[in-house]
Structure formats: structure tokens, C-alpha cells
Coordinates of C-alpha atoms in Angstrom, one line a residue:
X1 CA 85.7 88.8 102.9
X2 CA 85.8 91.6 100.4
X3 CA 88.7 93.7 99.3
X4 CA 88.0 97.0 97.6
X5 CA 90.5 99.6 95.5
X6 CA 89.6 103.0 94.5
X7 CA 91.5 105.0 91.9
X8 CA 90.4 108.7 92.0
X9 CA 91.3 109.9 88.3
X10 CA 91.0 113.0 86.5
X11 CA 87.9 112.2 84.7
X12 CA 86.8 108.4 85.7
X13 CA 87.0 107.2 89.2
X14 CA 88.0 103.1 88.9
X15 CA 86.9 100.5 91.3
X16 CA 88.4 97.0 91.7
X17 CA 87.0 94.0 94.1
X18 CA 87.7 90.7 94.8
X19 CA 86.6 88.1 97.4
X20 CA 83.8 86.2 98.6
X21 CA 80.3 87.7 100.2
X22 CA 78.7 85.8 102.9
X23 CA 79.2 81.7 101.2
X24 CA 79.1 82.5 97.6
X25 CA 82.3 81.4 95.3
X26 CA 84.9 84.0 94.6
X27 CA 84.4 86.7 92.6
X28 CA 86.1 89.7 90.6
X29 CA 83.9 92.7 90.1
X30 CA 85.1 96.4 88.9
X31 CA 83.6 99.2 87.3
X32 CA 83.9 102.8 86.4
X33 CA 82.0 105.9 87.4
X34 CA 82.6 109.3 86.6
X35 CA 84.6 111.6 89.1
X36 CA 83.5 114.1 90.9
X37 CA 85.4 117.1 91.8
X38 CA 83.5 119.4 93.6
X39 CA 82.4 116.6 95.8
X40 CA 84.9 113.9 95.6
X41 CA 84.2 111.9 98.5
X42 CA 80.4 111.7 98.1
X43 CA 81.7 110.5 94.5
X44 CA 83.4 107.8 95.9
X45 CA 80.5 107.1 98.1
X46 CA 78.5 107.0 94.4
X47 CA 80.8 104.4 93.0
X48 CA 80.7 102.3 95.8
X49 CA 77.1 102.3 96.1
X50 CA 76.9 100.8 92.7
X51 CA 79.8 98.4 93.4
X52 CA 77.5 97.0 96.2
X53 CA 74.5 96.8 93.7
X54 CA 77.0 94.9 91.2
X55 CA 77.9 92.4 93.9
X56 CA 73.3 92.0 95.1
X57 CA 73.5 93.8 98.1
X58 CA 73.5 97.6 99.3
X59 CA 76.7 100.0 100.7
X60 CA 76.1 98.8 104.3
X61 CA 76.3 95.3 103.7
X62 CA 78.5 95.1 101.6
X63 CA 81.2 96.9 103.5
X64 CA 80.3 94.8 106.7
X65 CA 82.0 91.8 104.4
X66 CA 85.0 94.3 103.4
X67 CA 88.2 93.3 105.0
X68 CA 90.3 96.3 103.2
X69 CA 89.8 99.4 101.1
X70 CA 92.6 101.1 99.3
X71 CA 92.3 104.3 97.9
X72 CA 94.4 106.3 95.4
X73 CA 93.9 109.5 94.8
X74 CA 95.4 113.1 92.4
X75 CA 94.0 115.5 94.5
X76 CA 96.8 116.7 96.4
X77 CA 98.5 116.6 92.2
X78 CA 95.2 118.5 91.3
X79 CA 96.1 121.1 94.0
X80 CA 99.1 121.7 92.9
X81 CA 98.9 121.4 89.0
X82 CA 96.1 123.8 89.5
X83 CA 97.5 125.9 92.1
X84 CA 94.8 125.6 94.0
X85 CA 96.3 124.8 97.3
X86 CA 96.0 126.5 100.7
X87 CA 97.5 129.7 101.7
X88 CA 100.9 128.8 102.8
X89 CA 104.0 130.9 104.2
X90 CA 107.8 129.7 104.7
X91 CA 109.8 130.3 107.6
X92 CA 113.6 129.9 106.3
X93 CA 116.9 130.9 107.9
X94 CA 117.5 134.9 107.6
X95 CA 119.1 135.2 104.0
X96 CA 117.9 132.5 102.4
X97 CA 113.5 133.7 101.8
X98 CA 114.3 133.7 98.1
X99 CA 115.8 130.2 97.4
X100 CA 112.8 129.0 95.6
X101 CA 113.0 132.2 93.0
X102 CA 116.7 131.5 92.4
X103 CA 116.2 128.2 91.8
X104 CA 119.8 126.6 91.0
X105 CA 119.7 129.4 88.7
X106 CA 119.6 126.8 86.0
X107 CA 117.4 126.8 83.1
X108 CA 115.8 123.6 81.7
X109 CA 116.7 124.5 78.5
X110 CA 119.9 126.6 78.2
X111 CA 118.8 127.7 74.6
X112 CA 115.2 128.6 75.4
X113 CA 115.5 132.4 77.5
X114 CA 112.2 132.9 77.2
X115 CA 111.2 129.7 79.2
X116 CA 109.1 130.2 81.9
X117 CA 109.8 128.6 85.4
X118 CA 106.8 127.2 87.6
X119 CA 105.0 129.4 90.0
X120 CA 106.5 130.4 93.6
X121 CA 104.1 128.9 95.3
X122 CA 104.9 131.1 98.0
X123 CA 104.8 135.0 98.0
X124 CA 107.9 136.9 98.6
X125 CA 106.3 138.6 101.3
X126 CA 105.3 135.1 103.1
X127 CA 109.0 134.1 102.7
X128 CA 110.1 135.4 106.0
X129 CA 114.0 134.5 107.1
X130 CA 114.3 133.9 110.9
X131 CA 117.4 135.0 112.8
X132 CA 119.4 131.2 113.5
X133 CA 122.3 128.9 112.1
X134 CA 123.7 125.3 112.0
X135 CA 127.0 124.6 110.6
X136 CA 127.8 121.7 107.9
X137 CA 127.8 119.4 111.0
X138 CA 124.9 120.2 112.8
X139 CA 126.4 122.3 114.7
X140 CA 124.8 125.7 116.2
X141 CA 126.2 128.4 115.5
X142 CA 123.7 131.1 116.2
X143 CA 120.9 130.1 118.6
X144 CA 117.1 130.4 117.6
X145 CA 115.9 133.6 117.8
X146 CA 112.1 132.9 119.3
X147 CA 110.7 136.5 118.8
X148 CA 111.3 136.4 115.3
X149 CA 109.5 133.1 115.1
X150 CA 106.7 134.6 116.9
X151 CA 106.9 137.9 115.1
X152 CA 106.2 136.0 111.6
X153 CA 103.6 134.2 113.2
X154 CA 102.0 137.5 113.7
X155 CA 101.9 138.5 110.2
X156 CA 100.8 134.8 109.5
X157 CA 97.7 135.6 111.1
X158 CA 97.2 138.9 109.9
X159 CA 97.6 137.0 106.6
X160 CA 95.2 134.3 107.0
X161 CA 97.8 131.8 106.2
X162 CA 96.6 128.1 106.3
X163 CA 99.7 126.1 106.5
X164 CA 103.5 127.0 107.0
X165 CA 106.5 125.3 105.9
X166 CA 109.9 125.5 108.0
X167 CA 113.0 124.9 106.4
X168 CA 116.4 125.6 108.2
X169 CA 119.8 124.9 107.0
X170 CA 121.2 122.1 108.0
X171 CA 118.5 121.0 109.7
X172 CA 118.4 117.1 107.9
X173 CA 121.4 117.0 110.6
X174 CA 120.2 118.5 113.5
X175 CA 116.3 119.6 113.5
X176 CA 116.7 121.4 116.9
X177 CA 115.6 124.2 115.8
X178 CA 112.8 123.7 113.4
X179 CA 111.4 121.1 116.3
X180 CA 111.3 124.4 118.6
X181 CA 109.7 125.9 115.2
X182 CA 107.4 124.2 115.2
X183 CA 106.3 124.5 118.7
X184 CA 106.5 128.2 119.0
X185 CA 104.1 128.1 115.8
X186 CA 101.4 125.4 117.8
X187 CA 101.3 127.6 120.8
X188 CA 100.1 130.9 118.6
X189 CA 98.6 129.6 115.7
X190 CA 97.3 126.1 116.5
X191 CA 95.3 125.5 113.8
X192 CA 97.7 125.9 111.2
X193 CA 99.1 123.1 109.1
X194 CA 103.3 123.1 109.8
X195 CA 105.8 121.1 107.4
X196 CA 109.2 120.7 108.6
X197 CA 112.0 119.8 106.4
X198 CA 113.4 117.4 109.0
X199 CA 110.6 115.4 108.7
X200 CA 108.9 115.8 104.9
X201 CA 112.7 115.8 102.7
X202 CA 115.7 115.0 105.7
X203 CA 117.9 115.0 103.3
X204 CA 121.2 117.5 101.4
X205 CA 120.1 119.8 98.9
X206 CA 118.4 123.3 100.2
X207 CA 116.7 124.1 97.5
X208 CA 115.0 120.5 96.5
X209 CA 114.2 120.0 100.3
X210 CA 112.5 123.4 100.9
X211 CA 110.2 123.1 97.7
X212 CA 109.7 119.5 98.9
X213 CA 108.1 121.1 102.2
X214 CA 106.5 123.8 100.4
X215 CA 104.5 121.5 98.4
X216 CA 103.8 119.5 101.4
X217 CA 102.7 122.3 103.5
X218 CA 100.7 123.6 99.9
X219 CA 98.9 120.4 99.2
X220 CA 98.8 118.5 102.8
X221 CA 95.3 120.5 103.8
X222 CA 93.3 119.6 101.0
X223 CA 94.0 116.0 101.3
X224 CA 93.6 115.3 104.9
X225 CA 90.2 117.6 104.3
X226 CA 89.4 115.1 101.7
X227 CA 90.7 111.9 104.0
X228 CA 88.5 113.0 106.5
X229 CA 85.5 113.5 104.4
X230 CA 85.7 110.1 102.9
X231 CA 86.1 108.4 106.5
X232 CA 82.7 110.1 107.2
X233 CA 80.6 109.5 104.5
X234 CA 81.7 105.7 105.0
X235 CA 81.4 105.6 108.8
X236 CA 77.8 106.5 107.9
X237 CA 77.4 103.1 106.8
X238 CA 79.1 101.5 109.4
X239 CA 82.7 101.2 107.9
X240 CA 84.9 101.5 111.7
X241 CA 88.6 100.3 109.9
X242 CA 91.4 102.3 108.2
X243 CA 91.7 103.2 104.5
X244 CA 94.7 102.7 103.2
X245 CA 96.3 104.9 100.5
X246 CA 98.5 104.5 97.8
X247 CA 102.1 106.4 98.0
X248 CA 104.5 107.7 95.5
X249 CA 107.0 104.4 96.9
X250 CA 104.5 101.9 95.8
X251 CA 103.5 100.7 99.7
X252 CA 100.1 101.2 101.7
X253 CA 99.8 103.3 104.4
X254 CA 96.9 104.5 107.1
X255 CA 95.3 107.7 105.7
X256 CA 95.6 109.4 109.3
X257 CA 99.3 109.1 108.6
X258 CA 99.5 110.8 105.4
X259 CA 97.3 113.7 106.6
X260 CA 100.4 115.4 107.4
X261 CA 102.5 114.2 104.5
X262 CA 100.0 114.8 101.3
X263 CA 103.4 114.9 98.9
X264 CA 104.1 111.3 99.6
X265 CA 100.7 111.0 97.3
X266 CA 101.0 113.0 94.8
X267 CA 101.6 110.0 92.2
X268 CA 99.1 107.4 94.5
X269 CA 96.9 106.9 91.2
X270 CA 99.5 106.1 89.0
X271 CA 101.9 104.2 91.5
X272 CA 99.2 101.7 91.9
X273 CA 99.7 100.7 88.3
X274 CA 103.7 100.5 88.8
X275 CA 103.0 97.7 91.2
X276 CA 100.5 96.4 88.8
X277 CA 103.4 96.5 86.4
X278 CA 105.6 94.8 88.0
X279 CA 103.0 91.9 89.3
X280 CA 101.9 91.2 85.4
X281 CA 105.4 91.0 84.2
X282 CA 106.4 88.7 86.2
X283 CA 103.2 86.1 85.9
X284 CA 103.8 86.7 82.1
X285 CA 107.7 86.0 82.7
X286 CA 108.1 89.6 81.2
X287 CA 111.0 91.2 82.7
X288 CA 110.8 94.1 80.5
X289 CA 107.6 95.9 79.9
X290 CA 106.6 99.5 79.5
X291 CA 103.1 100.3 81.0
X292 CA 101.3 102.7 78.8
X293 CA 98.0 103.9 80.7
X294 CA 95.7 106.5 79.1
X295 CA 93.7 107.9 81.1
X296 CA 90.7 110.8 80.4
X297 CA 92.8 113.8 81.3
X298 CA 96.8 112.3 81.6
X299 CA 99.0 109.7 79.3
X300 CA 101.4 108.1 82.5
X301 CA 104.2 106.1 81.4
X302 CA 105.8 103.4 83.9
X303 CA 109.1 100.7 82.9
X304 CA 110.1 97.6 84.9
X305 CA 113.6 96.9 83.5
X306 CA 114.6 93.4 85.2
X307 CA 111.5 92.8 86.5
X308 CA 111.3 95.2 89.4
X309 CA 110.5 98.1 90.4
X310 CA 113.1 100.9 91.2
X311 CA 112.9 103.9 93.0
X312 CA 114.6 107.5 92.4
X313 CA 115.5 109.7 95.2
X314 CA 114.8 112.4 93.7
X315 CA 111.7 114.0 90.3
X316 CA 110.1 116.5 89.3
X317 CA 106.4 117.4 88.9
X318 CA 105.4 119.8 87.1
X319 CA 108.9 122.0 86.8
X320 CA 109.0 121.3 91.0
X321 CA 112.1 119.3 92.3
X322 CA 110.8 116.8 94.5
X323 CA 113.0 115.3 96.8
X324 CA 111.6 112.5 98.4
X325 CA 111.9 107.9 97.2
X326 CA 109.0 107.8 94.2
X327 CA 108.5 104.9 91.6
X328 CA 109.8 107.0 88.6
X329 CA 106.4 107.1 86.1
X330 CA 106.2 110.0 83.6
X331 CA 102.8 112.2 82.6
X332 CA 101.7 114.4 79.1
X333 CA 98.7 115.7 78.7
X334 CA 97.1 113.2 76.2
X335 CA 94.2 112.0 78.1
X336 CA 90.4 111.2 76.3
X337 CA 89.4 114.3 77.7
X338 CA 92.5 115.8 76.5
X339 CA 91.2 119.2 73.8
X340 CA 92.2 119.8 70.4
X341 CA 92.6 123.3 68.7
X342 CA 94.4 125.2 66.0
X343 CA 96.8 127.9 66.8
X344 CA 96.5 131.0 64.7
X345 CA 99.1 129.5 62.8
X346 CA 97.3 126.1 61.6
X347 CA 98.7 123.9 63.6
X348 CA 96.8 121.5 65.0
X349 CA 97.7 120.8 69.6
X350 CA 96.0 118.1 71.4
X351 CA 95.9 119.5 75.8
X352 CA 97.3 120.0 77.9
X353 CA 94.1 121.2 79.0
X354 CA 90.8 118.8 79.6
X355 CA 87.6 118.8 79.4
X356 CA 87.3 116.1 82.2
X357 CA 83.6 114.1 83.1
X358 CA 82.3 117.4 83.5
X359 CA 81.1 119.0 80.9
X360 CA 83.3 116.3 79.5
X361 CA 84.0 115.7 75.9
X362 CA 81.5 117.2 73.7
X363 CA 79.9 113.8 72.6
X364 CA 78.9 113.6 76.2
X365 CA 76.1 115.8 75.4
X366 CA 76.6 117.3 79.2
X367 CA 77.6 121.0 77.0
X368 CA 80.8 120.2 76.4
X369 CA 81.3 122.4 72.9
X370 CA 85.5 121.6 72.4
X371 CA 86.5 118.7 70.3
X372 CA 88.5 116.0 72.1
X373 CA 90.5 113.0 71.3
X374 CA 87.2 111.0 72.7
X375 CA 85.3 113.0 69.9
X376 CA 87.5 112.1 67.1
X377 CA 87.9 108.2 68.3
X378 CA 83.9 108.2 68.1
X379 CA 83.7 110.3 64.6
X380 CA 86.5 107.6 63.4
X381 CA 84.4 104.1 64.2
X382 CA 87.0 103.1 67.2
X383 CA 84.8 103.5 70.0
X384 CA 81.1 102.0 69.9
X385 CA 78.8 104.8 71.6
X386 CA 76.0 103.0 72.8
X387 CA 78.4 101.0 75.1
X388 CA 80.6 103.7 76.3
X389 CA 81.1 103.4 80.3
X390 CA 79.3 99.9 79.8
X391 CA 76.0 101.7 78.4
X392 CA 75.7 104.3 81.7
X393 CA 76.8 107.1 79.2
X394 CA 75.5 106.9 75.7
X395 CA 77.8 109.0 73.6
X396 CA 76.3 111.8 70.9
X397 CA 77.8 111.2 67.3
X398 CA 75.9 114.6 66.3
X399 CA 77.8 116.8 69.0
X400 CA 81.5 115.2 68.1
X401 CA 81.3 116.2 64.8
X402 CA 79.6 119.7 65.3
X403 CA 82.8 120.8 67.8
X404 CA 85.2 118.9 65.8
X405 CA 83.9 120.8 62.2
X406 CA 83.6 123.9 63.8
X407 CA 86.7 124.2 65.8
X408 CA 89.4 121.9 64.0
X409 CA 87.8 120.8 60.7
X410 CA 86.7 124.2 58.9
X411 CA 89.6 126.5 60.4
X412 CA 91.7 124.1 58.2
X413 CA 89.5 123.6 55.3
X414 CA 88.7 119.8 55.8
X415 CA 86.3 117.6 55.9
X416 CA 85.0 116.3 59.7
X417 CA 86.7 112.7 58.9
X418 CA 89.9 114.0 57.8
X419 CA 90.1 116.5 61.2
X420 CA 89.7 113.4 63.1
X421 CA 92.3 111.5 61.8
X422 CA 94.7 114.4 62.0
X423 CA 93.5 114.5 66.0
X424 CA 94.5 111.1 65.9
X425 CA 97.5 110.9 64.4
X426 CA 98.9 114.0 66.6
X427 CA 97.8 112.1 69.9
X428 CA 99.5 108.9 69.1
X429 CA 102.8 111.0 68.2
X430 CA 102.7 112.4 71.8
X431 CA 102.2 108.7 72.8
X432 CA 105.3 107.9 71.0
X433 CA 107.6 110.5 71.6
X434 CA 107.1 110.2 75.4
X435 CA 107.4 106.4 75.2
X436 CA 111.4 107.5 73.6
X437 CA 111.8 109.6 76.3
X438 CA 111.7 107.0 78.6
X439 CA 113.2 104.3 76.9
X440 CA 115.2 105.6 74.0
X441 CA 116.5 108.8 75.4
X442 CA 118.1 106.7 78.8
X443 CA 119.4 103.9 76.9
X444 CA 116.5 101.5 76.8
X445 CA 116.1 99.7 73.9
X446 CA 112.6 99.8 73.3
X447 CA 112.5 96.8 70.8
X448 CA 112.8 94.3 74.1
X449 CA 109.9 95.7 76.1
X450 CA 106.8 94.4 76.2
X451 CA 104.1 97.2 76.3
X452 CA 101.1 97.3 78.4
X453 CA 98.1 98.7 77.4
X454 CA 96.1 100.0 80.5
X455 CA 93.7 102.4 80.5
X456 CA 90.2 103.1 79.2
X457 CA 91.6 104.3 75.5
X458 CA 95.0 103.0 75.2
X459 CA 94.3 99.8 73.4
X460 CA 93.0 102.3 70.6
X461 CA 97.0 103.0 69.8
X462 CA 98.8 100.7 71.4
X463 CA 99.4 98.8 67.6
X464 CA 100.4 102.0 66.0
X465 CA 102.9 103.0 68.6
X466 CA 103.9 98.9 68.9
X467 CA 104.8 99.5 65.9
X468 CA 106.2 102.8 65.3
X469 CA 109.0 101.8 68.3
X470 CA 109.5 98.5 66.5
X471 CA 108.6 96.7 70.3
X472 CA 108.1 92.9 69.7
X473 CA 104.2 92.8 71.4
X474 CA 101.8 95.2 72.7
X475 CA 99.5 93.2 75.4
X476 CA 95.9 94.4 76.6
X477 CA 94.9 92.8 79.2
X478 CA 91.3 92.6 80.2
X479 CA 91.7 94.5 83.5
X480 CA 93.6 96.8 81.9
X481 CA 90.5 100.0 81.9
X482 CA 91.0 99.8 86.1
X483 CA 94.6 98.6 85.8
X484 CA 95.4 101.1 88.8
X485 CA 93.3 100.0 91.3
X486 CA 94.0 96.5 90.2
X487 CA 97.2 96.9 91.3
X488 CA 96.5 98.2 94.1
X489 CA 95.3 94.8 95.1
X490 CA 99.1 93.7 94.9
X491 CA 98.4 92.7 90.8
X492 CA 98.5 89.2 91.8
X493 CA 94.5 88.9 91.0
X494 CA 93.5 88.4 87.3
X495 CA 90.1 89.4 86.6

């Protein structure tokens, strides 16, 4: 039997498979396929139809010998990185709606007063307080008021809201009250996604636990849409078991469980190559290593210190406090796809934004016209553009230097060379600062971890920055370009 792993990316979708079909001898097959966003489950069904060809057989077949099939997956990150979630309101106790505005009133940086804090997810008039109380105990003090529950559902319908979170104080000791919620809200608006505190965060801390349930309630709907999609399209070919998905802890569980908890994935991609991590540390008899995976839209950053894996109670994601167990991994915006401009001042920035697979960089030759690290890495010799994606996406030498000259080289007076090697040297700084950030910064000495090179660009810099943190060995290992969904297999499976 066959066991499959799927890691849904910003740009490439990765696929990972091991095992035996029908009598023939083991074998270890992955691949690559771009991903597609405005149909990602049919894109999964895409990859895996050429995962079947890879392995002499078609879809149907080839899932009738698969015992398992993981999945990881950034769209509930996507939805909220680009707030692009479903309509959601937040039913709070009376004098607390604006807890997510005031923050800890706190800024990240007590010098900067022009920062500028995340977006409310949820309007102010969405925010709606309802009349009850618990005490530090757990103890009621004011009883649920169950018109005012049904009153906001009211102007939830009115408002076409799609999901509600509910977010009581107190209620991580005594959920009495957001149970009854939560009820109330089934009984008039039944096809609305709920979050409850009690259940999403059930833990001290108002304001991390009611942004915890916001982002559940914000994010939740797209994923179990997307869940559900991806069951179909693979029921069509006869595929009657669970998919599993990857969660922020590290552990597998059934998708129908997490289509009600779509936070506990937000990091499923990259928590796939934490495990991995850890699993090729430890056949190496690493017990220090910093996994370094470059992707085509993020640069993620994972360390095993002692060999395992450790959880933090509490991150944050994008400016939002997230309170729930998550294997503590780090993102910039330094991906292939990642773009490179100059501000009015001359200085050269590499992303945040992306081009992604689509248009994709511009020596995709899909219309892409802005220059991206991928473009400079092809105008430089590193990467061989015939073989790019194993030959499926031939790469145009022509179009990388005609966005790189026009949008980075001639604003700056140099030559198309020169503008590449400036786009380089800028991305592997990035590299390197985040890589002190999480060593450096919290006391690691990075000159005893071994760093991991994982995926599909990373081996490009992993010397340079080797060298520029003076760490003793850079590896790169050969499944390193799917390192995700390799270790979503558990890691223990070289290919």
C-alpha cells in the first residue's frame, strides 16, 4: 500500500509517496506542480493525477492502493493574510465589543508612533456586547440575558454575517453561557459558522482568547469549504477514507474535525517540516539544527534545540496573538516569487508581496512583467532554465532581464547583471537576519546548529548564510524541494 502527502504552498503545491503498488518493490516518488488558487482542490486533483502517471497507473488506481493521504494546507493563513475571510460578527460580554481595538494597549515598538496595528477583523458595529457575567471563579453573577442574544442575531442576519464568534469572560472556567450562545444562535441562524472561546482558546487572557476565536470563526468557512471540496473531487475516483491534515502542534487529525477549528491549521504547511526537522536530526545524530525552507512566496524558519520539538502556548501571526499549543516556526517574505522594486528613494526591497505561479515570476513567460528573486537567480547562472520544475516549465532568460532592466536595473543606472546581484545579495540578508532572530536574538548560539536547506531555492544561499552565521555545516538533502510533505510522512523515509 501507498502513502501520499500533499503540501499546498503559496506558489508550488508538493507531493511525497512512498510504498509498494500491487507486487512491485518499494518505491519513493514526489513531485511538484504549480498551485492553484482559484481552484485549489481541482489543483490537488491535478497533482495527483500526475503522481498516479509517475507511479504507471491512473488516479483511480492508484488511490485504490493508498492506505493514507495527508494534506497540508495555507489557506485558512491565505484568508487571513489576505483578509479575505468570511463575514464574521462577535458576540462579547456588554462592555467589552472593543477589546480587539484596544489591544493591551501596547505597541510593538514603543519608539515607532506611527506603527500601524493589524486590521479588526471585526467591524465595530458587528461587535455587539450581550447583557451577562462570570466572576474570577466561574461564578454567575448576572444570568444570560437570551433576548439580547437573539436581538444580535437579528442584526446578524440583516447583515449577512457568515460566521460568529462568542467570547464571554470567564468563560475558560465556566462556558455556561457561551454553550446556551451558542444554541440560541443554531435555532435562528442555523447556518452560520459559531466559534466559542471555551472550545477554540479555554484558556486566561481576554484579549489573546477572543482574537484566537475571531480568527477561527474568520478563517474556519473557507477551509471546511475547501475540506469538502477536496473529499469530492477524490470520492469521484473512488477514495471512501479520511484525509488527514497537518496542525500547528505537529499531529494528524481527520479533516471533518478541523472543519470547525481552521486556526489549528494555519501553520499545517510549515509544521510538516518541523516534524521533518526533528526526524532528520536525529537519523543524522544532529541535535541542533535550524531548518531553513524557501519557499515561492514565504522564507519559514524552524529550530530543534536538543533534538525535539517544543511547543509555545502562545504566537503571533501576522501582528494577531494567537493563543493556542503551535510548533514555534517563523515567516518573511523572501519567497522565489517574492518582487523586487526601488522606492523613490533608491533603495532596492525584495516582497513582501509575490508574484506567485500565477502570472508568476516574469521568466515564467505566463505575463508576469515584475522582477523576482527567481528572475535574478536565472539572469545570474544559479538556476538551469530548461530544467526548472523538472523541464514541465521552461523558464524565459529574455523576460528576466527585460523586468529586471526596466524596473530595478535602469532606475539605478546599472547594468542587468549588477541589478541581479544586488537582488541577490538583499534576499540572502533577509535570510540572515531572520535566521539571528531566532537564534541569536534568544540566546542560541548559531555556530552549533546545523542548518537545513529545504525548499525549492534555498540551497542557492544556504553557503553564504552558513557562512555569514559562522554555523559549522549547511546540509541539503535530496528531499529537501518537498521537505514538507516529507515530513509529513513522519520524516523517517529518505527518498
Amino acid at each position: 500500500m501507498i502513502k501520499i502527502a500533499i503540501d499546498t504552498g503559496g506558489t508550488f503545491t508538493d507531493y511525497t509517496s512512498v510504498g509498494c503498488f500491487g507486487d512491485q518493490a518499494e518505491q519513493r516518488i514526489a513531485l511538484k506542480n504549480p498551485t492553484n488558487h482559484d481552484h485549489p482542490a481541482q489543483g490537488i486533483l491535478a497533482g495527483l493525477k500526475e503522481l498516479a502517471v509517475a507511479w504507471g497507473t491512473d488516479l483511480e488506481k492508484l488511490l485504490a492502493q493508498t492506505e493514507k493521504i495527508s494534506l497540508g494546507t495555507t489557506l485558512a493563513l491565505n484568508a487571513l493574510l489576505e483578509k479575505k475571510g468570511v463575514k464574521t460578527a462577535l458576540f462579547t460580554t456588554e462592555g467589552f465589543r472593543d477589546a480587539l481595538e484596544i489591544r493591551r494597549s501596547q505597541l510593538a515598538n514603543q519608539w515607532d508612533l506611527a506603527i500601524e496595528n493589524p486590521m479588526v477583523l471585526v467591524p465595530r458595529r458587528l461587535r455587539l456586547g450581550i447583557e451577562q457575567r462570570m466572576d474570577y471563579q466561574g461564578e454567575i453573577i448576572k444570568p444570560l440575558n437570551e433576548a439580547a442574544v437573539r436581538a444580535a442575531c437579528q442584526k446578524c442576519r440583516e447583515a449577512d454575517v457568515k460566521a460568529i464568534a462568542v467570547c464571554y469572560l470567564f468563560s475558560f472556567l465556566n462556558p455556561a453561557h457561551e454553550k446556551r450562545t451558542v444554541e440560541i444562535i443554531r435555532e435562528e441562524l442555523p447556518d452560520v459558522f459559531v466559534s466559542l472561546s471555551s472550545e477554540v482558546s479555554p484558556r486566561i487572557r481576554e484579549y489573546e482568547r477572543t482574537t484566537t476565536t475571531v480568527i477561527n470563526a474568520y478563517c474556519t468557512p473557507v477551509l471546511a469549504d475547501y475540506l469538502k471540496n477536496v473529499k469530492k473531487e477524490l470520492a469521484a475516483f473512488g477514495w471512501d477514507k479520511p484525509v488527514h491534515i497537518m496542525k500547528n502542534s505537529g499531529g494528524l487529525s481527520d479533516s471533518g474535525a478541523l472543519e470547525s477549528f481552521g486556526v489549528q491549521t494555519l501553520l499545517s504547511g510549515p509544521a510538516g517540516g518541523a516534524v521533518g526537522n526533528e526526524a532528520l536530526g536525529k537519523t543524522l545524530g544532529r541535535t541542533h539544527t535550524v531548518l531553513a525552507d524557501m519557499g515561492g512566496t514565504s522564507f519559514d524558519l524552524h529550530v530543534v534545540s536538543g533534538g525535539v520539538n517544543q511547543l509555545v502556548p502562545q504566537t503571533e501571526l501576522d501582528g494577531y496573538p494567537l493563543s493556542i499549543p503551535m510548533i514555534d516556526i517563523r515567516s518573511i517574505g523572501a519567497g522565489g516569487g517574492s518582487i523586487a522594486y526601488v522606492e523613490a528613494g533608491g533603495r532596492v526591497q525584495i516582497g513582501p508581496d509575490s508574484a506567485g505561479s500565477i502570472p508568476g515570476p516574469a521568466c515564467y513567460n505566463q505575463g508576469g512583467e515584475n522582477p523576482t528573486v527567481t528572475d535574478a537567480l536565472l539572469v545570474l547562472g544559479l538556476i538551469n532554465g530548461d530544467n526548472f520544475l523538472g523541464g514541465k516549465l521552461p523558464l524565459s532568460m529574455e523576460q528576466a532581464v527585460k523586468a529586471i532592466k526596466e524596473k530595478v536595473a535602469d532606475p539605478l543606472n546599472l547594468s542587468v547583471q549588477d541589478a541581479a546581484r544586488i537582488i541577490y545579495s538583499i534576499t540572502a540578508e533577509m535570510m540572515a537576519d531572520a535566521l539571528r532572530l531566532v537564534t541569536t536574538q534568544k540566546g542560541n548560539d548559531p555556530r552549533i546548529y546545523s542548518l537545513i536547506s529545504a525548499g525549492g531555492a534555498f540551497g542557492l544561499f544556504a553557503a553564504r548564510i552558513m557562512e555569514s552565521l559562522q554555523m559549522p555545516e549547511a546540509l541539503i538533502p535530496v528531499q529537501g524541494p518537498v521537505f514538507c510533505s516529507w515530513g509529513m510522512l513522519g520524516g523517517g523515509l529518505p527518498l
